[in-house]
mmCIF file of C-alpha atoms in Angstrom:
data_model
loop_
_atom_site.group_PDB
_atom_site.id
_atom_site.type_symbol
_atom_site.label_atom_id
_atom_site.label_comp_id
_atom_site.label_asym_id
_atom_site.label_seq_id
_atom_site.Cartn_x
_atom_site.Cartn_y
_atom_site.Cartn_z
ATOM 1 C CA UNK A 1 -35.383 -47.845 16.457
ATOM 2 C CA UNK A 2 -38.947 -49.375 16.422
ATOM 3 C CA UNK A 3 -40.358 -51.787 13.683
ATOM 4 C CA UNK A 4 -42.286 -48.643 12.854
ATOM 5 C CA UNK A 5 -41.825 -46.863 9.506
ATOM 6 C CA UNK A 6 -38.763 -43.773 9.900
ATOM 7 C CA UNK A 7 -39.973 -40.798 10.081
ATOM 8 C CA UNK A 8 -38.011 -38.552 7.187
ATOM 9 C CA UNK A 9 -37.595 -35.130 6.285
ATOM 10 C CA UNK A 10 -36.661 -33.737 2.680
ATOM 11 C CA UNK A 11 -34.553 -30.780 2.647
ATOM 12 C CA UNK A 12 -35.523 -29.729 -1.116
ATOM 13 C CA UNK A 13 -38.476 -30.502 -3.709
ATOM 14 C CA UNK A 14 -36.739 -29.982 -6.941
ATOM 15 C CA UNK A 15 -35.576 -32.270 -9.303
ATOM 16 C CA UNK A 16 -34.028 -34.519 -6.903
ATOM 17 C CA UNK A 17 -36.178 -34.048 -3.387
ATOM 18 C CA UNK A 18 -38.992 -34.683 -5.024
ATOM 19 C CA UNK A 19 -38.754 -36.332 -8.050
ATOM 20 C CA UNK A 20 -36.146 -38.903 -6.898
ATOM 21 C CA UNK A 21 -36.453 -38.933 -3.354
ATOM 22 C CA UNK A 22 -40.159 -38.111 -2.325
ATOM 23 C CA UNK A 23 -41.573 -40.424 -4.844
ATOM 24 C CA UNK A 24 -39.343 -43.426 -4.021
ATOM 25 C CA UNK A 25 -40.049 -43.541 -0.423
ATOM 26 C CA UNK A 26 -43.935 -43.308 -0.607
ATOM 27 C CA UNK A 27 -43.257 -46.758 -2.630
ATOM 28 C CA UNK A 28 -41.774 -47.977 1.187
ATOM 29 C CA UNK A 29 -44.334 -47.356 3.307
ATOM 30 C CA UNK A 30 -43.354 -50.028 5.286
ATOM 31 C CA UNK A 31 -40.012 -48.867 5.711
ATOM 32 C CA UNK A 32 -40.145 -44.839 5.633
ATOM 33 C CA UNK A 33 -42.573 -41.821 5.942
ATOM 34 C CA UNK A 34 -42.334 -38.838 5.043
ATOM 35 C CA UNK A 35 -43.363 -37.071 7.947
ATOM 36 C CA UNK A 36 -42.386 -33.054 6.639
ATOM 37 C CA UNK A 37 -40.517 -31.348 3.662
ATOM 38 C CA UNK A 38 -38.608 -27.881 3.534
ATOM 39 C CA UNK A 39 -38.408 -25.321 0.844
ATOM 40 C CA UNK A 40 -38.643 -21.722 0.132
ATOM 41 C CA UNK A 41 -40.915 -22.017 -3.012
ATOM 42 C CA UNK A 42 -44.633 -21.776 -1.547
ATOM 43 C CA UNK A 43 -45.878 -23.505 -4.263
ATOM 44 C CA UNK A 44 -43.730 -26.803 -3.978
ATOM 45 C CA UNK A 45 -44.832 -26.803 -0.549
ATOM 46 C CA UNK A 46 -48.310 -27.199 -1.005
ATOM 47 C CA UNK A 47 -47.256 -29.705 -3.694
ATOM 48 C CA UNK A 48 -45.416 -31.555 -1.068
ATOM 49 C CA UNK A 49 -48.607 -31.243 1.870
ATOM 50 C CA UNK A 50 -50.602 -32.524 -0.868
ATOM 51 C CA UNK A 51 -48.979 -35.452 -2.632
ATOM 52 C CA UNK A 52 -46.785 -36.965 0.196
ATOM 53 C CA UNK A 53 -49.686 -35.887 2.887
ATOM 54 C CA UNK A 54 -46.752 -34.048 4.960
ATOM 55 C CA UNK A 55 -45.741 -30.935 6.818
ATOM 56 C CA UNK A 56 -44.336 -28.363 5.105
ATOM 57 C CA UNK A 57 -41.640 -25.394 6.328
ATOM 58 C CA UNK A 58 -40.067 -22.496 4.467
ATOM 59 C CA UNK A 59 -36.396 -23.329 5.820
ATOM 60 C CA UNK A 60 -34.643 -26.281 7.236
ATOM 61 C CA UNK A 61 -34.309 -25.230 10.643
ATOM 62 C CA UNK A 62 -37.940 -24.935 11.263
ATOM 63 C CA UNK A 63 -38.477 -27.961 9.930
ATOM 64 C CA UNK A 64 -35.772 -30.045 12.291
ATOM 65 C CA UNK A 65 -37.153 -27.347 15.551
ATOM 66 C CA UNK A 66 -40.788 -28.926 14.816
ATOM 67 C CA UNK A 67 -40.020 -31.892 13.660
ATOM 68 C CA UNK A 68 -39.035 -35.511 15.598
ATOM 69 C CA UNK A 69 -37.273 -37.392 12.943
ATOM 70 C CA UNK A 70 -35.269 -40.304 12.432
ATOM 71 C CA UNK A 71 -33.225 -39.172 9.091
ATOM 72 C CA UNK A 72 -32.950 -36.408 6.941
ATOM 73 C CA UNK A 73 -32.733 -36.371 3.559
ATOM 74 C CA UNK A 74 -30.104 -33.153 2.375
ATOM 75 C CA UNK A 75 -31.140 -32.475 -1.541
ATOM 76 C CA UNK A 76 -30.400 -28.834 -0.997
ATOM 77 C CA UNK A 77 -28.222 -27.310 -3.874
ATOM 78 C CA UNK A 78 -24.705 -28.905 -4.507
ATOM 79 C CA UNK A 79 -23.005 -26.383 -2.919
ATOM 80 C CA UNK A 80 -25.235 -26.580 0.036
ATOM 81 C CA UNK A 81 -24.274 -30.057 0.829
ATOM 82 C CA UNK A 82 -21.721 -29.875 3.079
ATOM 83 C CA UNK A 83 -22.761 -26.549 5.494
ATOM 84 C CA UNK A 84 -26.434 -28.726 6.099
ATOM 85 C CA UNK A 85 -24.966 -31.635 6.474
ATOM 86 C CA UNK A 86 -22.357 -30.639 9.159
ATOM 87 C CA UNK A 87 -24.654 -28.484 11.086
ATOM 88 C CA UNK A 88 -27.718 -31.618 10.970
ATOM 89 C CA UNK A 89 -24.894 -34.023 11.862
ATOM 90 C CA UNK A 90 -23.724 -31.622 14.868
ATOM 91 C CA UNK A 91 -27.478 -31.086 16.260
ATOM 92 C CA UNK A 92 -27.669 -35.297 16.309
ATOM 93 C CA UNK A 93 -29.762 -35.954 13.297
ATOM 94 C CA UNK A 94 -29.063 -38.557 10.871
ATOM 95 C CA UNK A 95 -28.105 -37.628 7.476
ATOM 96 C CA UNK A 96 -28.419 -39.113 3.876
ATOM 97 C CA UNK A 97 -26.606 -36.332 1.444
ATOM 98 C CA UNK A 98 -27.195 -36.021 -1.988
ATOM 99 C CA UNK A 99 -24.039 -36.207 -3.788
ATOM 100 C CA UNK A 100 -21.822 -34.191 -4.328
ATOM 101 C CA UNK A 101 -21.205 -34.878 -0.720
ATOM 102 C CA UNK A 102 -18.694 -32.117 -0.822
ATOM 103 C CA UNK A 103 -16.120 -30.232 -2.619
ATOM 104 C CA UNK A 104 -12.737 -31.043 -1.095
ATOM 105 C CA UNK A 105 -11.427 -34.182 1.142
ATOM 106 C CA UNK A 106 -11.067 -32.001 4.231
ATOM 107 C CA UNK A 107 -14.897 -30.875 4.128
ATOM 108 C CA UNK A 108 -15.211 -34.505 4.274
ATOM 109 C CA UNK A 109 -13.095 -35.087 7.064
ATOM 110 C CA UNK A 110 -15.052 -32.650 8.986
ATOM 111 C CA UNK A 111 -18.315 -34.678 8.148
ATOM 112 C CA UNK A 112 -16.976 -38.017 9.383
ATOM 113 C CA UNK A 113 -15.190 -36.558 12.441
ATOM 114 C CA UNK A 114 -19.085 -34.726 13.382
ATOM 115 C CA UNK A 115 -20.794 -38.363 12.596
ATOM 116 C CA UNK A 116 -18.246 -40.168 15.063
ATOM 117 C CA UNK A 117 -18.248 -37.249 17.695
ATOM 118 C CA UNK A 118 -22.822 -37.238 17.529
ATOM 119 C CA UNK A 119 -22.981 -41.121 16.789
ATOM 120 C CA UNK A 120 -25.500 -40.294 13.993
ATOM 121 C CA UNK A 121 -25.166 -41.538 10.546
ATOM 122 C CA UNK A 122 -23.908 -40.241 7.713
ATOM 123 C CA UNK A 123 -24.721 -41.458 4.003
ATOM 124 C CA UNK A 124 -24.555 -40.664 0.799
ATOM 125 C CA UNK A 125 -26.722 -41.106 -2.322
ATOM 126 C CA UNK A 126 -24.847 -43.154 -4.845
ATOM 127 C CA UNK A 127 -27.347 -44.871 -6.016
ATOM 128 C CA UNK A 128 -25.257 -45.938 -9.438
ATOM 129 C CA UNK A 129 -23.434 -48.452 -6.951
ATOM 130 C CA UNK A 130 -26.175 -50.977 -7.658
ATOM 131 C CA UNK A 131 -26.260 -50.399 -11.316
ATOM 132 C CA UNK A 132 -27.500 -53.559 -13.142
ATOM 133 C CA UNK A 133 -24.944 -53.258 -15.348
ATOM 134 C CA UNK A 134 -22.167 -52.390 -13.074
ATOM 135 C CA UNK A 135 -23.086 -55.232 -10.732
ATOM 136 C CA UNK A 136 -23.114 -57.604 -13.335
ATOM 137 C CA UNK A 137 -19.262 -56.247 -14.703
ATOM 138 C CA UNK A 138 -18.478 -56.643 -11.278
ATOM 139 C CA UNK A 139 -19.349 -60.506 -11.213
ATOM 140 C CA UNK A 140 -17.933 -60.918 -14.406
ATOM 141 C CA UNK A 141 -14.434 -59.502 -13.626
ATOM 142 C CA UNK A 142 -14.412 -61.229 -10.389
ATOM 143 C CA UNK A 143 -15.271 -64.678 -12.487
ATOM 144 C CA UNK A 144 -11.722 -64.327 -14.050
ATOM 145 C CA UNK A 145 -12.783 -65.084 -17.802
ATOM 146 C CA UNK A 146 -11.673 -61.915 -19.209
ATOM 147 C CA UNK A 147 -7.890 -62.639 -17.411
ATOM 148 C CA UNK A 148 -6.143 -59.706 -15.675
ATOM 149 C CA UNK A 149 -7.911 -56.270 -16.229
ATOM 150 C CA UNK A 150 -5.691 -54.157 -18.686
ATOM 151 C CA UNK A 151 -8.420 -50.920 -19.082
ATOM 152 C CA UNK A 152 -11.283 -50.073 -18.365
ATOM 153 C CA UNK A 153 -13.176 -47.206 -20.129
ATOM 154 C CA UNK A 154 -16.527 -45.605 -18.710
ATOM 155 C CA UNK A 155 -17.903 -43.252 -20.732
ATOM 156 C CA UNK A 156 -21.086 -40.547 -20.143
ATOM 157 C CA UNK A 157 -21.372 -38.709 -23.003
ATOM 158 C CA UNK A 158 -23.869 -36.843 -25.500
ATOM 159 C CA UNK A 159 -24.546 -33.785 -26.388
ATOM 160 C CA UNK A 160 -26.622 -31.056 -24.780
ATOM 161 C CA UNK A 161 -26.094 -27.570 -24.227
ATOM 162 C CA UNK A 162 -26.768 -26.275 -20.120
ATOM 163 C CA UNK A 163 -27.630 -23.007 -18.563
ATOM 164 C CA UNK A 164 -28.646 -23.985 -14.969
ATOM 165 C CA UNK A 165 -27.775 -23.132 -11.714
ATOM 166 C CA UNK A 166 -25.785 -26.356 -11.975
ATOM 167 C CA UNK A 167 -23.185 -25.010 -14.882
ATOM 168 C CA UNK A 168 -21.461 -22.366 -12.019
ATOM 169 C CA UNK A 169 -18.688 -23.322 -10.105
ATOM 170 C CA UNK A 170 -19.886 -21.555 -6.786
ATOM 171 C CA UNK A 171 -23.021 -23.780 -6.782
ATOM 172 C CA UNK A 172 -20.393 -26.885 -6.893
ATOM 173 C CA UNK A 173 -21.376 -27.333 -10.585
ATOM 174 C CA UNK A 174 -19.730 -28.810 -13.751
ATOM 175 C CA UNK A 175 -19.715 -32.968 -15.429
ATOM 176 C CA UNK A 176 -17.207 -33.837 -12.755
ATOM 177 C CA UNK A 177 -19.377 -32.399 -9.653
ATOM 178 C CA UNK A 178 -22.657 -32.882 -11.550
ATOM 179 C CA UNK A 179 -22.108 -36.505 -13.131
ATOM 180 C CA UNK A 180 -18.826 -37.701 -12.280
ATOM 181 C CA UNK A 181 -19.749 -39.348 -8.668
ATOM 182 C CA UNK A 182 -21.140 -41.829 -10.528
ATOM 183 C CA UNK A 183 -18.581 -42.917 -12.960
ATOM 184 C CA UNK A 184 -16.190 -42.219 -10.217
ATOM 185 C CA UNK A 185 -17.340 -44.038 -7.651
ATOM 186 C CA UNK A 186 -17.655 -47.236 -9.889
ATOM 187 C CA UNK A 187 -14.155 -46.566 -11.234
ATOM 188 C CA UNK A 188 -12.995 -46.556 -7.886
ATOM 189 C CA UNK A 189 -14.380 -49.797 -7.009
ATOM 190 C CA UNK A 190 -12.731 -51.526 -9.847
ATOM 191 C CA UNK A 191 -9.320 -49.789 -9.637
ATOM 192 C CA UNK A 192 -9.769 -50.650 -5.485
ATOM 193 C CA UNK A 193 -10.134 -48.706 -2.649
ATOM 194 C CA UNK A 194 -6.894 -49.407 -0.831
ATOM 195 C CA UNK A 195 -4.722 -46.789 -2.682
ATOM 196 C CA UNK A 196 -4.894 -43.609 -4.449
ATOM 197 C CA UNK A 197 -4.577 -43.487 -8.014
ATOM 198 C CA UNK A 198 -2.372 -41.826 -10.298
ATOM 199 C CA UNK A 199 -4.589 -38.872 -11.877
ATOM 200 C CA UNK A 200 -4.338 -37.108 -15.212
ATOM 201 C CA UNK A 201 -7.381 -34.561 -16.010
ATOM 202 C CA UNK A 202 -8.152 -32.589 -18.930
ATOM 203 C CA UNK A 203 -11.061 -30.653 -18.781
ATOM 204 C CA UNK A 204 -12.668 -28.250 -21.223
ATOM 205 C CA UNK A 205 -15.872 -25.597 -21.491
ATOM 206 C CA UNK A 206 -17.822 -26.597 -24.668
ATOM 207 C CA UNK A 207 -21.439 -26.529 -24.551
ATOM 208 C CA UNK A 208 -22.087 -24.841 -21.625
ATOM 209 C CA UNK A 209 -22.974 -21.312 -20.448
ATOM 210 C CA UNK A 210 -21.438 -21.006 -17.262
ATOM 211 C CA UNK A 211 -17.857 -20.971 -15.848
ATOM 212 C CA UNK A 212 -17.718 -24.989 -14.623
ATOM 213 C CA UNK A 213 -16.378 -27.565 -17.281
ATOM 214 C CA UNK A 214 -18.692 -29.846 -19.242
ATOM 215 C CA UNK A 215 -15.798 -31.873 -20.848
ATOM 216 C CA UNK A 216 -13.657 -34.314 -18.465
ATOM 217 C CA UNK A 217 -11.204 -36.621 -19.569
ATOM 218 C CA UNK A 218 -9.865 -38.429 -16.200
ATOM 219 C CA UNK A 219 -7.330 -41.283 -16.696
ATOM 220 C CA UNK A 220 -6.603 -43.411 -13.532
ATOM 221 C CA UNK A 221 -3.485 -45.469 -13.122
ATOM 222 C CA UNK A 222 -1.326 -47.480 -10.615
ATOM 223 C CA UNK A 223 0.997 -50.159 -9.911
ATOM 224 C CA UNK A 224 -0.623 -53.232 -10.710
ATOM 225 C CA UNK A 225 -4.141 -51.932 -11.440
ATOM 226 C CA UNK A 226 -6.192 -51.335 -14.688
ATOM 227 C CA UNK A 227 -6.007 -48.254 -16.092
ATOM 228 C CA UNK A 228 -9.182 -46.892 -16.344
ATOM 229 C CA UNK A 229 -10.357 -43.774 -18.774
ATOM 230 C CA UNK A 230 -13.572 -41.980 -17.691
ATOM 231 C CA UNK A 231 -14.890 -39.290 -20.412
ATOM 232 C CA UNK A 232 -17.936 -36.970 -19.374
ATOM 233 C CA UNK A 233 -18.997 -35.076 -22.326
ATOM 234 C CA UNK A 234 -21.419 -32.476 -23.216
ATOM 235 C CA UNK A 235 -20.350 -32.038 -26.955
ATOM 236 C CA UNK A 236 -20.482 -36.075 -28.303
ATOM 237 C CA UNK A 237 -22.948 -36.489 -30.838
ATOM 238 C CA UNK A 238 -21.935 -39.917 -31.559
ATOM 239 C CA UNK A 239 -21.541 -41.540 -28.144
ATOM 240 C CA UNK A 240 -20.565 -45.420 -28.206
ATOM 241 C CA UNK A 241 -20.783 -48.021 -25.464
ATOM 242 C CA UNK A 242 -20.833 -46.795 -21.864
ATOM 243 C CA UNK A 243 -18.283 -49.162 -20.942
ATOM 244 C CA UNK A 244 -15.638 -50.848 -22.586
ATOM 245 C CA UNK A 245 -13.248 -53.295 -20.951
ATOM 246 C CA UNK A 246 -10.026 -54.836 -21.840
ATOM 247 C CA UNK A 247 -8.267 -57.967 -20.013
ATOM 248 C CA UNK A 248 -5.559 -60.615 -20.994
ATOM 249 C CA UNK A 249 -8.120 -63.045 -21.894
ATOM 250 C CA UNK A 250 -10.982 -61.261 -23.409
ATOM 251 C CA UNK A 251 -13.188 -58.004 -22.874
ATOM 252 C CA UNK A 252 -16.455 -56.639 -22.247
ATOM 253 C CA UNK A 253 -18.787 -53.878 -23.759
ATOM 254 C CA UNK A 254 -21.969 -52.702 -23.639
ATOM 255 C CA UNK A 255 -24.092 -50.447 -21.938
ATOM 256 C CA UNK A 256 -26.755 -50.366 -19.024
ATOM 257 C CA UNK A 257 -29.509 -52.215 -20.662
ATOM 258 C CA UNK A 258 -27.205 -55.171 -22.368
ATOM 259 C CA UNK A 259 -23.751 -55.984 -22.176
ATOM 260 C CA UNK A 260 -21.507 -58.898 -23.897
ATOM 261 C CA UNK A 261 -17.880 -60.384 -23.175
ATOM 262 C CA UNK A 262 -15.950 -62.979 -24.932
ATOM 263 C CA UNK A 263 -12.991 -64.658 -24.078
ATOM 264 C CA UNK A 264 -10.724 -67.376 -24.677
ATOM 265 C CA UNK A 265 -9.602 -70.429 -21.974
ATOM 266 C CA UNK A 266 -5.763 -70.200 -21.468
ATOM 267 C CA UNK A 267 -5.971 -73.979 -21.467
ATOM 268 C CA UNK A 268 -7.269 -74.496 -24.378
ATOM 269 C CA UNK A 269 -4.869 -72.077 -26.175
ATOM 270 C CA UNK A 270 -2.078 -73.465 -28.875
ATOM 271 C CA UNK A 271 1.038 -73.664 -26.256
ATOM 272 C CA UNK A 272 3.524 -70.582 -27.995
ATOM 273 C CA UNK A 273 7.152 -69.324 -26.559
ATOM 274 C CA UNK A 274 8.800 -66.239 -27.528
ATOM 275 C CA UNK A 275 10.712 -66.593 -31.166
ATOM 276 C CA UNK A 276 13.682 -64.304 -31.609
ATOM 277 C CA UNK A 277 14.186 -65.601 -35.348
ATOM 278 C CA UNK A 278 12.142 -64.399 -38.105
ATOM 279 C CA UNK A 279 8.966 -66.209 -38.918
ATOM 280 C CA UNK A 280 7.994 -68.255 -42.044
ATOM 281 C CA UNK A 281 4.824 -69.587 -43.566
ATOM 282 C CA UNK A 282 4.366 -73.205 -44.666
ATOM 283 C CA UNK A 283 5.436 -71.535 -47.585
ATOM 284 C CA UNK A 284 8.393 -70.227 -46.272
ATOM 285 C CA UNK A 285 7.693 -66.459 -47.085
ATOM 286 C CA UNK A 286 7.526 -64.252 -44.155
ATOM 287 C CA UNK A 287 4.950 -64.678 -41.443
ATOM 288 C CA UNK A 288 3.114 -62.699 -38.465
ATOM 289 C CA UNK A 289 2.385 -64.283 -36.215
ATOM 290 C CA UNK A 290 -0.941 -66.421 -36.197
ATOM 291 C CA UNK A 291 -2.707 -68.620 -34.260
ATOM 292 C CA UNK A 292 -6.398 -70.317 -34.239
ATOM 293 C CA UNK A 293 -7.812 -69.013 -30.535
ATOM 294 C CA UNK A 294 -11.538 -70.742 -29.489
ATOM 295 C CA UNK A 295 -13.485 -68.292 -28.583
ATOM 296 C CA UNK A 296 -16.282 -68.413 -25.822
ATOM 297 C CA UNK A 297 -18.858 -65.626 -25.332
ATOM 298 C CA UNK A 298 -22.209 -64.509 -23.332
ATOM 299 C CA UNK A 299 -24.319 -61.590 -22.935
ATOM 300 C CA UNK A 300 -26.651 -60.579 -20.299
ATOM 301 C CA UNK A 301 -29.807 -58.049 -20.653
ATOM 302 C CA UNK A 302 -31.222 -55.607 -18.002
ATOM 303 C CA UNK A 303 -34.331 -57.115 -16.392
ATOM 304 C CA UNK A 304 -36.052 -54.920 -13.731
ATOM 305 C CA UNK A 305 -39.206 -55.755 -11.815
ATOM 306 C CA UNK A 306 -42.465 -55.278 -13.604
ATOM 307 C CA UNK A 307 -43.132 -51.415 -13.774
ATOM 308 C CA UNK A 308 -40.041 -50.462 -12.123
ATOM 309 C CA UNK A 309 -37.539 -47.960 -13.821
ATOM 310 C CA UNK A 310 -33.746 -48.148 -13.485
ATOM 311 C CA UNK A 311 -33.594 -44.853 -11.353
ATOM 312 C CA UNK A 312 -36.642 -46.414 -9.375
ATOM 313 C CA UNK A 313 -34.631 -49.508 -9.043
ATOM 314 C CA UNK A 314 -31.565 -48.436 -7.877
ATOM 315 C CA UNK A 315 -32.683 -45.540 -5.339
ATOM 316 C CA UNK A 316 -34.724 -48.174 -3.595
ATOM 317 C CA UNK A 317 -31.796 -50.599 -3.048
ATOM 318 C CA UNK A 318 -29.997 -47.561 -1.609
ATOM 319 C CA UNK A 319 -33.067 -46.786 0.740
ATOM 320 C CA UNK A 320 -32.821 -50.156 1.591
ATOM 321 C CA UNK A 321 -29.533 -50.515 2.841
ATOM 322 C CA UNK A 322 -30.155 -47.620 4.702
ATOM 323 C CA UNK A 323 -33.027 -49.194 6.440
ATOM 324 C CA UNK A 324 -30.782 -52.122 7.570
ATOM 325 C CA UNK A 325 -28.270 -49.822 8.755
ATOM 326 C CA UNK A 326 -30.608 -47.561 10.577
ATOM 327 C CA UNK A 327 -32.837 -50.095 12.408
ATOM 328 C CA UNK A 328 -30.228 -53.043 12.720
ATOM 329 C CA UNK A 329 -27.081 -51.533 12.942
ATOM 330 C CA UNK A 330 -25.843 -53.209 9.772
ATOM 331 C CA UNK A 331 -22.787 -51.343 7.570
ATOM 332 C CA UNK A 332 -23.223 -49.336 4.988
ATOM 333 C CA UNK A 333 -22.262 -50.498 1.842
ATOM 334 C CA UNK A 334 -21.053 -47.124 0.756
ATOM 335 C CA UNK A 335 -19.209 -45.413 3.394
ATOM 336 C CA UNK A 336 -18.615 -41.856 3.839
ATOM 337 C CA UNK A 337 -14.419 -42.815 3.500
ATOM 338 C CA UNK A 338 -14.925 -44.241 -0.016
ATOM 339 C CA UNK A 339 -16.810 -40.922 -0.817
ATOM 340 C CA UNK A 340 -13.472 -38.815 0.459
ATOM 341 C CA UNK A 341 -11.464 -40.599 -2.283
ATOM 342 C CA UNK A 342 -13.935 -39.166 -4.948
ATOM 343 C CA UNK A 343 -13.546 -36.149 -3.764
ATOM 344 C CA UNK A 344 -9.612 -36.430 -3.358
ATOM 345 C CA UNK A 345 -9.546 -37.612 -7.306
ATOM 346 C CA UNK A 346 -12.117 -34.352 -8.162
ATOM 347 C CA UNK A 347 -9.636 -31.670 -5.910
ATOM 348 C CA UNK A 348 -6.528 -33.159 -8.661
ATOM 349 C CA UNK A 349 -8.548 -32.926 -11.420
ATOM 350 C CA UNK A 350 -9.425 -29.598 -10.357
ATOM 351 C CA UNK A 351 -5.604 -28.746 -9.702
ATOM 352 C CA UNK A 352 -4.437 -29.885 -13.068
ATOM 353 C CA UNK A 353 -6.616 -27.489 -14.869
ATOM 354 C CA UNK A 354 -5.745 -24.000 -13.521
ATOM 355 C CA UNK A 355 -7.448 -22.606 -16.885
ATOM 356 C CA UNK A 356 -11.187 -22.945 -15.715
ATOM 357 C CA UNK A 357 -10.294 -23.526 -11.633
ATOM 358 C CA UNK A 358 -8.457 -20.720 -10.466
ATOM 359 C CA UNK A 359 -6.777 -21.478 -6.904
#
């Protein structure tokens, strides 16, 4: 592809075609136009001709039969994902999907196998990957102050009450569909990406006024890797930190505009061996046991580019990437194989809750 800008088409001008997508890229004119839009609402297509200066089309297909482009962007409804996405990927066209990407691993299969088979690419929007915050747990983890990771706990909670289109499960709805590819995929990251985990689900209608959950509990575990306790809840009035992590030598919490670890330096600790005896005081009553631990900490504080939100900031490094990988051939940083392991961990969570999914 030439230095020249990509020409893109949005599938979609709701809440996320046009309010995420559409008004991010005009911001990278340098790097993407939008060159047409489809939807069936009249009036969002004349929105859509007017603010992104664009052709407009009632469906998808007569958008891609008129249209020359280099990518389309698939923010269709959830459970439209998949079915555009196969059928753009089979006609050559490269893709970036909304997430979910899809509902089971096998619809995902399908996707990769029709991106090798056409050579086009296929992404997906998971824009929390270059969370602030989460980049910044990343480097601290990887520093090795906070010791071996024992837990960590993500949580999205508060507490709302839904009646969209997006609270049914035959529109690929519910917190674990809706919300949980973010928490997931960063959970996933930290537990590693070269095994499965161990998955135990609860999941619970509270709030909501469809048939999909809006209460997830998902606990993660494996040999040798941190346990790690995701919570998605519509019915939290108090929520506390968004994440909250536990390691031999310290821990972290916080949330995504400030976060704070402390932790203590195993060489400067009092040297201690196991006692089998009971313990005494200088005193010589009985004794826990007690030692004097220095303690080292630091915090760190979101700081975004002047006039740029977090949503801003994040979809842009996304777009990006994409760029790079589109016009120089450079990997994606969030492959559509690390997006089949969500959806392997959502298909058990799924399964261990026969009360609200039916098989």
């Amino acid at each position: 592809m030439t230095g020249t800008p990509l020409k893109v088409g949005i599938i979609g001008q709701g809440r996320s075609g046009r309010d995420i997508h559409g008004k991010l890229l005009v911001q990278l004119p340098a790097q993407y136009r939008i060159a047409a839009i489809a939807d069936s609402i009249p009036e969002r297509r004349s929105l859509a001709e007017e603010e992104f200066g664009c052709r407009a089309y009632g469906t998808w297909e007569e958008m891609v039969a008129h249209e020359p482009l280099d990518l389309i962007v698939n923010a269709s409804p959830s459970h439209q994902h998949f079915p555009i996405t196969l059928e753009l990927l089979n006609k050559g066209i490269n893709v970036l999907c909304e997430k979910p990407l899809a509902k089971s691993p096998e619809e995902v299969d399908r996707l990769i196998e029709a991106s090798k088979r056409s050579g086009k690419l296929l992404a997906v929007f998971q824009q929390s990957r270059y969370h602030p915050a989460f980049q910044q747990i990343r480097q601290v983890i990887d520093s090795g102050v906070l010791g071996r990771i024992v837990q960590v706990s993500i949580g999205m909670n508060g507490f709302a009450r839904r009646w969209d289109w997006q609270t049914l499960q035959s529109n690929n709805g519910g917190n674990l569909m809706n919300t949980g590819p973010h928490p997931v995929d960063q959970a996933l990251q930290l537990f590693g990406t070269d095994a499965l985990p161990q998955i135990t689900c609860i999941m619970d209608r509270a709030n909501t006024f469809g048939d999909a959950e809006d209460y997830v509990k998902l606990i993660m575990r494996g040999p040798g890797r941190p346990t790690i306790d995701i919570e998605i809840s519509s019915c939290c009035a108090y929520p506390q930190d968004s994440f909250n992590i536990q390691g031999t030598n310290g821990g972290l919490r916080g949330s995504s505009d400030r976060l704070e670890w402390t932790y203590f330096k195993p060489d400067e600790a009092p040297a201690q061996q196991l006692v089998k005896e009971p313990l005494f005081n200088a005193a010589g009553l009985p004794a826990y046991c007690n030692e004097t631990l220095t303690w080292h900490s630091d915090d760190w504080s979101m700081s975004l580019p002047e006039g740029q939100s977090l949503f801003g900031y994040m979809t842009e490094k996304l777009y990006l990437m994409l760029h790079r990988s589109l016009t120089e051939g450079a990997p994606l940083e969030i492959t559509p194989e690390q997006v089949r392991q969500q959806m392997w961990v959502m298909e058990e969570c799924r399964r261990q809750n026969p009360l609200i999914y039916s098989a």
